[in-house]
Structures are given as C-alpha cells and as structure tokens.
Amino acid sequence: EDKVVQSPLSLVVHEGDTVTLNCSYEVTNFRSLLWYKQEKKAPTFLFMLTSSGIEKKSGRLSSILDKKELSSILNITATQTGDSAIYLCAVEEVEYGNKLVFGAGTILRVKS
Amino acid sequence: ETGVTQTPRHLVMGMTNKKSLKCEQHLGHNAMYWYKQSAKKPLELMFVYNFKEQTENNSVPSRFSPECPNSSHLFLHLHTLQPEDSALYLCASRVDRGTYGYTFGSGTRLTVV
C-alpha cells in the first residue's frame, strides 16, 4: 500500500530559526511530490517536485527531492510567526495521475 | 479566496438527517475531488471525478453519495451519518494531470450529533 510519512509530527521554534521538514514515500510509479501549507482550512500549494536534485525556492521556503532516497525536505529560513501552520506532503503516481496521497502533516508553531 | 468555493462552511446534523455539501469552481479545471480530513490523520481521498465521470471511489461507505452534474460543480450528499464521520471535508480541483497541484476549497466542518 502506498505510504507517505512526514516527520517530525510537530515542531515548536522561535522566530528567526531555520527548520527542515521531512517527507518520505513509498509508491509504485512516482510522478511528483507536492508540498502544501494549511493554516486554517484550505491547504495552499507551495511546490511541485518531479526531478531529483533540483531545488525549488520561493522566498524563505525551499524544497528538494531525492528520488534515490525516496524523500523530500522543505526548508524554511528566518521563520516568522506567519509560518505557523500544518505542512502537508503529497505524492502522485503515474498510473493514478489525478490522485494525491497525503502524509499526516507536520504542525509547525513559530513563537515570537 | 482560492477560486474553489465550498458551502456551507459549517454543518451540524443529526444521524437521521440528509444534507448536501456543495463545491464550485470556475477555474476551468476538469478534475474534482472530495477529501476527508480527520484530526491527526492524513487527508483521505474519497472520490475523484474527471470530466464529470467518477474515476475513483476509495471504498467510501454508501452513506456518502457524490454527484458531479458538470465540470464546475461537485456535491456530496450525506444521509444517516455516524458521529465518526465528523471531520473537515475538503473539495479540490485541478487541470487534468496538470503541473500545478490541486486548488483546495476552504472546506466544510461537519459535526454529526
């Protein structure tokens, strides 16, 4: 059965800290890995990764995929209280190209 | 707003009630999804529709009944639910096999009493 595992489950840091969130997956025919941020209700799209070793960046957030290790990390530098959210990792398979399998998420809390 | 609108935002219903959740998008997306999000559990895929055709039913109990009358609207009809069905129900849409992930609605917070 396909599985997406995120770690840590929760994390508390202080403003200005750098955090690294992890996602590992086991799927049969990998197509892409996606990261989402969920603050209140609607998860918002952050990154879509398909190629190994290529970092995607958006401001203080960056992410990279390692297909050999079947994993991805999401980095947030100089964290702010507005970064407090649940960060969701999801994986898409080739055969089921329209279905995303989600991990349980990492709850990040940034204290001022 | 994300472009995917869900109504109602909150719903409390008894176990014998019948209610419907609505999802609407005018983003030109042709794939639509229902997900269930329970506390401390991963988002669970319930149903997938592509071009109005249901392409996946992820072993969802028959007390949940989806309907997709056109590419812009998706409904989830609920009847005789159980308290464990209380959760956040999220609708999402996407261009079929697009390069940008889903666009999610804000969800309906359902409480079954």
Short mmCIF file of N, CA, C and O in Angstrom, two decimals, chain A:
data_model
loop_
_atom_site.label_atom_id
_atom_site.label_comp_id
_atom_site.label_asym_id
_atom_site.label_seq_id
_atom_site.Cartn_x
_atom_site.Cartn_y
_atom_site.Cartn_z
N GLU A 1 0.85 -1.20 0.00
CA GLU A 1 0.00 0.00 0.00
C GLU A 1 0.88 1.25 0.00
O GLU A 1 1.90 1.28 0.67
N ASP A 2 0.51 2.22 -0.80
CA ASP A 2 1.27 3.47 -0.85
C ASP A 2 1.29 4.15 0.50
O ASP A 2 0.34 4.11 1.26
N LYS A 3 2.42 4.79 0.78
CA LYS A 3 2.56 5.42 2.07
C LYS A 3 3.39 6.70 1.96
O LYS A 3 4.38 6.74 1.21
N VAL A 4 2.97 7.72 2.66
CA VAL A 4 3.72 8.97 2.75
C VAL A 4 3.88 9.28 4.23
O VAL A 4 2.89 9.39 4.95
N VAL A 5 5.13 9.43 4.67
CA VAL A 5 5.40 9.64 6.09
C VAL A 5 6.12 10.96 6.28
O VAL A 5 7.15 11.21 5.64
N GLN A 6 5.61 11.78 7.16
CA GLN A 6 6.23 13.07 7.42
C GLN A 6 6.79 13.10 8.84
O GLN A 6 6.24 12.51 9.76
N SER A 7 7.91 13.82 8.98
CA SER A 7 8.49 14.00 10.30
C SER A 7 9.14 15.37 10.40
O SER A 7 9.58 15.92 9.38
N PRO A 8 9.20 15.95 11.59
CA PRO A 8 8.51 15.47 12.79
C PRO A 8 7.00 15.69 12.68
O PRO A 8 6.54 16.37 11.77
N LEU A 9 6.24 15.13 13.61
CA LEU A 9 4.80 15.35 13.60
C LEU A 9 4.48 16.78 14.03
O LEU A 9 3.51 17.37 13.55
N SER A 10 5.29 17.31 14.93
CA SER A 10 5.09 18.70 15.34
C SER A 10 6.42 19.30 15.77
O SER A 10 7.35 18.56 16.11
N LEU A 11 6.46 20.62 15.71
CA LEU A 11 7.72 21.32 15.93
C LEU A 11 7.41 22.71 16.45
O LEU A 11 6.53 23.39 15.91
N VAL A 12 8.14 23.12 17.49
CA VAL A 12 7.99 24.49 18.01
C VAL A 12 9.36 25.16 17.93
O VAL A 12 10.35 24.61 18.42
N VAL A 13 9.41 26.31 17.28
CA VAL A 13 10.67 27.04 17.14
C VAL A 13 10.44 28.50 17.48
O VAL A 13 9.30 28.93 17.66
N HIS A 14 11.53 29.25 17.54
CA HIS A 14 11.45 30.68 17.77
C HIS A 14 11.67 31.42 16.46
O HIS A 14 12.33 30.91 15.54
N GLU A 15 11.10 32.59 16.39
CA GLU A 15 11.28 33.42 15.19
C GLU A 15 12.76 33.54 14.87
O GLU A 15 13.59 33.75 15.75
N GLY A 16 13.04 33.44 13.58
CA GLY A 16 14.42 33.56 13.13
C GLY A 16 15.11 32.22 12.96
O GLY A 16 16.14 32.14 12.27
N ASP A 17 14.56 31.18 13.57
CA ASP A 17 15.16 29.86 13.42
C ASP A 17 14.96 29.34 12.00
O ASP A 17 14.09 29.80 11.27
N THR A 18 15.77 28.36 11.64
CA THR A 18 15.61 27.64 10.37
C THR A 18 15.07 26.25 10.69
O THR A 18 15.53 25.61 11.64
N VAL A 19 14.09 25.83 9.92
CA VAL A 19 13.52 24.49 10.15
C VAL A 19 13.61 23.66 8.88
O VAL A 19 13.61 24.19 7.76
N THR A 20 13.69 22.35 9.10
CA THR A 20 13.69 21.39 7.99
C THR A 20 12.62 20.35 8.26
O THR A 20 12.63 19.70 9.31
N LEU A 21 11.70 20.24 7.34
CA LEU A 21 10.63 19.25 7.44
C LEU A 21 10.91 18.13 6.46
O LEU A 21 11.37 18.37 5.34
N ASN A 22 10.60 16.92 6.88
CA ASN A 22 10.93 15.75 6.08
C ASN A 22 9.70 15.01 5.57
O ASN A 22 8.67 14.97 6.25
N CYS A 23 9.85 14.42 4.42
CA CYS A 23 8.78 13.61 3.84
C CYS A 23 9.43 12.42 3.14
O CYS A 23 10.32 12.59 2.31
N SER A 24 8.98 11.22 3.48
CA SER A 24 9.46 10.03 2.76
C SER A 24 8.25 9.31 2.19
O SER A 24 7.15 9.41 2.73
N TYR A 25 8.47 8.59 1.12
CA TYR A 25 7.32 7.98 0.44
C TYR A 25 7.66 6.61 -0.11
O TYR A 25 8.82 6.28 -0.37
N GLU A 26 6.61 5.83 -0.26
CA GLU A 26 6.71 4.54 -0.92
C GLU A 26 5.54 4.46 -1.89
O GLU A 26 4.40 4.27 -1.48
N VAL A 27 5.82 4.64 -3.16
CA VAL A 27 4.78 4.50 -4.17
C VAL A 27 5.34 3.67 -5.31
O VAL A 27 6.54 3.59 -5.49
N THR A 28 4.46 3.10 -6.08
CA THR A 28 4.88 2.18 -7.13
C THR A 28 5.49 2.91 -8.32
O THR A 28 6.59 2.58 -8.76
N ASN A 29 4.81 3.86 -8.84
CA ASN A 29 5.29 4.60 -10.02
C ASN A 29 5.19 6.09 -9.76
O ASN A 29 4.23 6.74 -10.11
N PHE A 30 6.24 6.61 -9.21
CA PHE A 30 6.26 8.01 -8.77
C PHE A 30 6.13 8.96 -9.96
O PHE A 30 6.77 8.78 -11.00
N ARG A 31 5.29 10.00 -9.79
CA ARG A 31 5.21 11.05 -10.80
C ARG A 31 5.67 12.38 -10.24
O ARG A 31 6.45 13.08 -10.86
N SER A 32 5.18 12.75 -9.07
CA SER A 32 5.55 14.04 -8.50
C SER A 32 5.32 14.03 -7.00
O SER A 32 4.58 13.20 -6.47
N LEU A 33 5.96 14.98 -6.33
CA LEU A 33 5.75 15.19 -4.90
C LEU A 33 5.38 16.65 -4.71
O LEU A 33 5.99 17.54 -5.32
N LEU A 34 4.40 16.89 -3.87
CA LEU A 34 3.91 18.25 -3.66
C LEU A 34 3.93 18.61 -2.18
O LEU A 34 3.72 17.76 -1.32
N TRP A 35 4.17 19.87 -1.92
CA TRP A 35 4.09 20.43 -0.57
C TRP A 35 2.97 21.45 -0.52
O TRP A 35 2.81 22.28 -1.43
N TYR A 36 2.23 21.39 0.58
CA TYR A 36 1.13 22.34 0.83
C TYR A 36 1.28 22.92 2.22
O TYR A 36 1.80 22.27 3.13
N LYS A 37 0.76 24.14 2.39
CA LYS A 37 0.69 24.78 3.71
C LYS A 37 -0.79 24.92 4.06
O LYS A 37 -1.57 25.44 3.26
N GLN A 38 -1.17 24.48 5.25
CA GLN A 38 -2.56 24.57 5.68
C GLN A 38 -2.60 25.38 6.97
O GLN A 38 -2.17 24.92 8.02
N GLU A 39 -3.16 26.61 6.87
CA GLU A 39 -3.21 27.47 8.05
C GLU A 39 -4.53 27.34 8.79
O GLU A 39 -4.56 27.08 9.97
N LYS A 40 -5.61 27.56 8.11
CA LYS A 40 -6.91 27.42 8.77
C LYS A 40 -7.69 26.27 8.17
O LYS A 40 -8.00 25.30 8.82
N LYS A 41 -8.01 26.39 6.93
CA LYS A 41 -8.77 25.29 6.32
C LYS A 41 -8.20 24.87 4.97
O LYS A 41 -7.80 23.74 4.80
N ALA A 42 -8.15 25.79 4.01
CA ALA A 42 -7.75 25.39 2.66
C ALA A 42 -6.24 25.23 2.56
O ALA A 42 -5.50 26.19 2.74
N PRO A 43 -5.74 24.03 2.27
CA PRO A 43 -4.30 23.89 2.00
C PRO A 43 -3.93 24.71 0.77
O PRO A 43 -4.65 24.70 -0.23
N THR A 44 -2.81 25.41 0.86
CA THR A 44 -2.36 26.20 -0.28
C THR A 44 -1.09 25.59 -0.85
O THR A 44 -0.20 25.16 -0.10
N PHE A 45 -1.00 25.58 -2.14
CA PHE A 45 0.09 24.94 -2.87
C PHE A 45 1.39 25.68 -2.66
O PHE A 45 1.45 26.91 -2.74
N LEU A 46 2.47 24.94 -2.38
CA LEU A 46 3.79 25.53 -2.24
C LEU A 46 4.70 25.13 -3.40
O LEU A 46 5.17 25.97 -4.14
N PHE A 47 4.96 23.83 -3.51
CA PHE A 47 5.89 23.35 -4.52
C PHE A 47 5.42 22.04 -5.13
O PHE A 47 4.77 21.25 -4.46
N MET A 48 5.83 21.84 -6.37
CA MET A 48 5.67 20.55 -7.02
C MET A 48 7.04 20.13 -7.50
O MET A 48 7.72 20.88 -8.22
N LEU A 49 7.48 18.93 -7.13
CA LEU A 49 8.81 18.45 -7.46
C LEU A 49 8.69 17.18 -8.29
O LEU A 49 7.98 16.25 -7.91
N THR A 50 9.42 17.16 -9.38
CA THR A 50 9.40 15.96 -10.20
C THR A 50 10.81 15.43 -10.46
O THR A 50 10.99 14.23 -10.67
N SER A 51 11.78 16.31 -10.46
CA SER A 51 13.16 15.91 -10.78
C SER A 51 14.02 15.90 -9.54
O SER A 51 13.96 16.81 -8.71
N SER A 52 14.83 14.89 -9.45
CA SER A 52 15.69 14.74 -8.28
C SER A 52 16.81 15.76 -8.29
O SER A 52 17.40 16.04 -9.35
N GLY A 53 17.12 16.33 -7.14
CA GLY A 53 18.29 17.18 -7.01
C GLY A 53 18.11 18.62 -7.42
O GLY A 53 19.03 19.42 -7.27
N ILE A 54 16.95 18.97 -7.91
CA ILE A 54 16.73 20.35 -8.33
C ILE A 54 15.92 21.06 -7.25
O ILE A 54 14.79 20.68 -6.95
N GLU A 55 16.52 22.11 -6.68
CA GLU A 55 15.88 22.83 -5.60
C GLU A 55 14.89 23.84 -6.15
O GLU A 55 15.17 24.56 -7.11
N LYS A 56 13.74 23.88 -5.52
CA LYS A 56 12.76 24.92 -5.86
C LYS A 56 12.72 25.90 -4.69
O LYS A 56 12.73 25.49 -3.53
N LYS A 57 12.64 27.17 -5.03
CA LYS A 57 12.66 28.20 -3.99
C LYS A 57 11.53 29.19 -4.19
O LYS A 57 11.14 29.51 -5.32
N SER A 58 11.03 29.65 -3.05
CA SER A 58 10.04 30.72 -3.06
C SER A 58 10.26 31.52 -1.79
O SER A 58 9.82 31.11 -0.71
N GLY A 59 10.96 32.63 -1.92
CA GLY A 59 11.25 33.44 -0.75
C GLY A 59 12.10 32.68 0.24
O GLY A 59 13.18 32.19 -0.10
N ARG A 60 11.59 32.55 1.47
CA ARG A 60 12.35 31.87 2.52
C ARG A 60 12.12 30.35 2.51
O ARG A 60 12.71 29.64 3.30
N LEU A 61 11.28 29.89 1.62
CA LEU A 61 11.00 28.46 1.55
C LEU A 61 11.73 27.83 0.39
O LEU A 61 11.85 28.44 -0.68
N SER A 62 12.21 26.64 0.60
CA SER A 62 12.83 25.90 -0.49
C SER A 62 12.58 24.42 -0.26
O SER A 62 12.34 23.97 0.87
N SER A 63 12.65 23.67 -1.34
CA SER A 63 12.40 22.24 -1.24
C SER A 63 13.21 21.51 -2.28
O SER A 63 13.50 22.05 -3.36
N ILE A 64 13.56 20.28 -1.96
CA ILE A 64 14.33 19.47 -2.88
C ILE A 64 13.88 18.03 -2.77
O ILE A 64 13.43 17.57 -1.71
N LEU A 65 13.99 17.32 -3.88
CA LEU A 65 13.56 15.93 -3.95
C LEU A 65 14.77 15.02 -4.13
O LEU A 65 15.68 15.35 -4.89
N ASP A 66 14.75 13.90 -3.44
CA ASP A 66 15.82 12.90 -3.62
C ASP A 66 15.14 11.58 -4.00
O ASP A 66 14.65 10.86 -3.13
N LYS A 67 15.12 11.29 -5.28
CA LYS A 67 14.40 10.09 -5.74
C LYS A 67 15.10 8.81 -5.32
O LYS A 67 14.47 7.76 -5.15
N LYS A 68 16.42 8.90 -5.14
CA LYS A 68 17.15 7.71 -4.72
C LYS A 68 16.77 7.32 -3.30
O LYS A 68 16.58 6.15 -2.98
N GLU A 69 16.63 8.34 -2.44
CA GLU A 69 16.26 8.10 -1.05
C GLU A 69 14.75 8.13 -0.84
O GLU A 69 14.28 7.97 0.28
N LEU A 70 13.99 8.37 -1.91
CA LEU A 70 12.53 8.43 -1.84
C LEU A 70 12.11 9.42 -0.75
O LEU A 70 11.30 9.11 0.15
N SER A 71 12.64 10.61 -0.86
CA SER A 71 12.33 11.59 0.19
C SER A 71 12.43 13.00 -0.35
O SER A 71 12.98 13.25 -1.43
N SER A 72 11.92 13.90 0.46
CA SER A 72 12.00 15.32 0.14
C SER A 72 12.12 16.09 1.45
O SER A 72 11.66 15.62 2.51
N ILE A 73 12.72 17.26 1.37
CA ILE A 73 12.75 18.15 2.53
C ILE A 73 12.19 19.51 2.14
O ILE A 73 12.29 19.93 0.97
N LEU A 74 11.60 20.15 3.13
CA LEU A 74 11.12 21.51 2.98
C LEU A 74 11.86 22.35 4.02
O LEU A 74 11.79 22.06 5.21
N ASN A 75 12.58 23.35 3.55
CA ASN A 75 13.32 24.23 4.44
C ASN A 75 12.64 25.58 4.54
O ASN A 75 12.17 26.12 3.53
N ILE A 76 12.60 26.09 5.74
CA ILE A 76 12.12 27.45 5.96
C ILE A 76 13.19 28.19 6.75
O ILE A 76 13.52 27.79 7.88
N THR A 77 13.73 29.23 6.18
CA THR A 77 14.76 30.02 6.87
C THR A 77 14.13 31.26 7.50
O THR A 77 13.07 31.72 7.09
N ALA A 78 14.79 31.79 8.52
CA ALA A 78 14.34 33.01 9.20
C ALA A 78 12.84 32.97 9.47
O ALA A 78 12.08 33.84 9.05
N THR A 79 12.41 31.95 10.17
CA THR A 79 10.98 31.72 10.37
C THR A 79 10.29 32.92 11.03
O THR A 79 10.89 33.66 11.82
N GLN A 80 9.03 33.07 10.67
CA GLN A 80 8.19 34.13 11.22
C GLN A 80 6.93 33.48 11.80
O GLN A 80 6.58 32.35 11.44
N THR A 81 6.22 34.22 12.65
CA THR A 81 5.02 33.65 13.26
C THR A 81 3.99 33.27 12.19
O THR A 81 3.23 32.32 12.38
N GLY A 82 4.01 33.97 11.09
CA GLY A 82 3.09 33.65 10.00
C GLY A 82 3.37 32.33 9.30
O GLY A 82 2.57 31.86 8.50
N ASP A 83 4.50 31.74 9.63
CA ASP A 83 4.82 30.42 9.07
C ASP A 83 4.15 29.30 9.86
O ASP A 83 4.17 28.14 9.44
N SER A 84 3.56 29.64 11.00
CA SER A 84 2.88 28.63 11.81
C SER A 84 1.73 28.04 11.00
O SER A 84 0.85 28.76 10.52
N ALA A 85 1.74 26.74 10.85
CA ALA A 85 0.75 26.07 10.00
C ALA A 85 1.01 24.57 10.05
O ALA A 85 1.97 24.11 10.68
N ILE A 86 0.15 23.84 9.35
CA ILE A 86 0.43 22.42 9.10
C ILE A 86 1.00 22.33 7.69
O ILE A 86 0.45 22.90 6.74
N TYR A 87 2.12 21.64 7.56
CA TYR A 87 2.75 21.47 6.26
C TYR A 87 2.49 20.04 5.79
O TYR A 87 2.84 19.08 6.49
N LEU A 88 1.86 19.94 4.63
CA LEU A 88 1.44 18.65 4.10
C LEU A 88 2.30 18.27 2.91
O LEU A 88 2.58 19.09 2.04
N CYS A 89 2.69 17.01 2.88
CA CYS A 89 3.41 16.44 1.76
C CYS A 89 2.47 15.46 1.06
O CYS A 89 1.72 14.74 1.73
N ALA A 90 2.49 15.44 -0.25
CA ALA A 90 1.63 14.53 -1.00
C ALA A 90 2.40 14.00 -2.20
O ALA A 90 3.26 14.67 -2.76
N VAL A 91 2.06 12.78 -2.59
CA VAL A 91 2.75 12.13 -3.70
C VAL A 91 1.74 11.68 -4.75
O VAL A 91 0.64 11.23 -4.41
N GLU A 92 2.12 11.83 -6.00
CA GLU A 92 1.27 11.47 -7.12
C GLU A 92 1.93 10.33 -7.90
O GLU A 92 3.14 10.34 -8.11
N GLU A 93 1.12 9.36 -8.30
CA GLU A 93 1.65 8.24 -9.09
C GLU A 93 1.35 8.42 -10.56
O GLU A 93 0.38 9.07 -10.93
N VAL A 94 2.13 7.79 -11.40
CA VAL A 94 1.93 7.86 -12.85
C VAL A 94 0.59 7.28 -13.25
O VAL A 94 -0.19 7.89 -13.97
N GLU A 95 0.30 6.11 -12.74
CA GLU A 95 -0.92 5.43 -13.16
C GLU A 95 -2.17 6.14 -12.67
O GLU A 95 -3.20 6.11 -13.31
N TYR A 96 -2.06 6.72 -11.49
CA TYR A 96 -3.20 7.39 -10.90
C TYR A 96 -2.90 8.88 -10.86
O TYR A 96 -2.89 9.50 -9.82
N GLY A 97 -2.64 9.40 -12.06
CA GLY A 97 -2.10 10.76 -12.15
C GLY A 97 -2.97 11.83 -11.56
O GLY A 97 -2.52 12.94 -11.37
N ASN A 98 -4.21 11.51 -11.26
CA ASN A 98 -5.05 12.53 -10.69
C ASN A 98 -5.27 12.34 -9.20
O ASN A 98 -6.10 13.01 -8.62
N LYS A 99 -4.58 11.44 -8.59
CA LYS A 99 -4.81 11.18 -7.18
C LYS A 99 -3.55 11.51 -6.39
O LYS A 99 -2.45 11.11 -6.74
N LEU A 100 -3.72 12.28 -5.33
CA LEU A 100 -2.61 12.58 -4.42
C LEU A 100 -2.79 11.79 -3.13
O LEU A 100 -3.89 11.73 -2.58
N VAL A 101 -1.71 11.19 -2.66
CA VAL A 101 -1.70 10.51 -1.37
C VAL A 101 -0.96 11.41 -0.39
O VAL A 101 0.20 11.75 -0.62
N PHE A 102 -1.62 11.77 0.68
CA PHE A 102 -1.07 12.73 1.63
C PHE A 102 -0.44 12.07 2.84
O PHE A 102 -0.89 11.01 3.29
N GLY A 103 0.58 12.72 3.39
CA GLY A 103 1.08 12.38 4.70
C GLY A 103 0.22 13.04 5.76
O GLY A 103 -0.67 13.83 5.45
N ALA A 104 0.50 12.71 7.02
CA ALA A 104 -0.30 13.25 8.12
C ALA A 104 0.01 14.71 8.42
O ALA A 104 -0.73 15.37 9.14
N GLY A 105 1.11 15.20 7.89
CA GLY A 105 1.45 16.61 8.09
C GLY A 105 2.41 16.84 9.24
O GLY A 105 2.54 16.01 10.14
N THR A 106 3.09 17.98 9.20
CA THR A 106 3.91 18.45 10.31
C THR A 106 3.31 19.75 10.81
O THR A 106 3.10 20.68 10.02
N ILE A 107 3.01 19.79 12.10
CA ILE A 107 2.47 21.02 12.70
C ILE A 107 3.64 21.88 13.15
O ILE A 107 4.41 21.48 14.02
N LEU A 108 3.77 23.04 12.54
CA LEU A 108 4.85 23.96 12.90
C LEU A 108 4.27 25.15 13.66
O LEU A 108 3.32 25.78 13.22
N ARG A 109 4.87 25.44 14.79
CA ARG A 109 4.48 26.62 15.56
C ARG A 109 5.73 27.48 15.76
O ARG A 109 6.73 27.00 16.28
N VAL A 110 5.63 28.71 15.33
CA VAL A 110 6.74 29.66 15.47
C VAL A 110 6.37 30.66 16.55
O VAL A 110 5.39 31.39 16.43
N LYS A 111 7.18 30.68 17.61
CA LYS A 111 6.92 31.58 18.73
C LYS A 111 7.69 32.87 18.55
O LYS A 111 8.83 32.87 18.08
N SER A 112 7.06 33.97 18.97
CA SER A 112 7.72 35.28 18.84
C SER A 112 8.60 35.55 20.04
O SER A 112 8.56 34.85 21.05
#
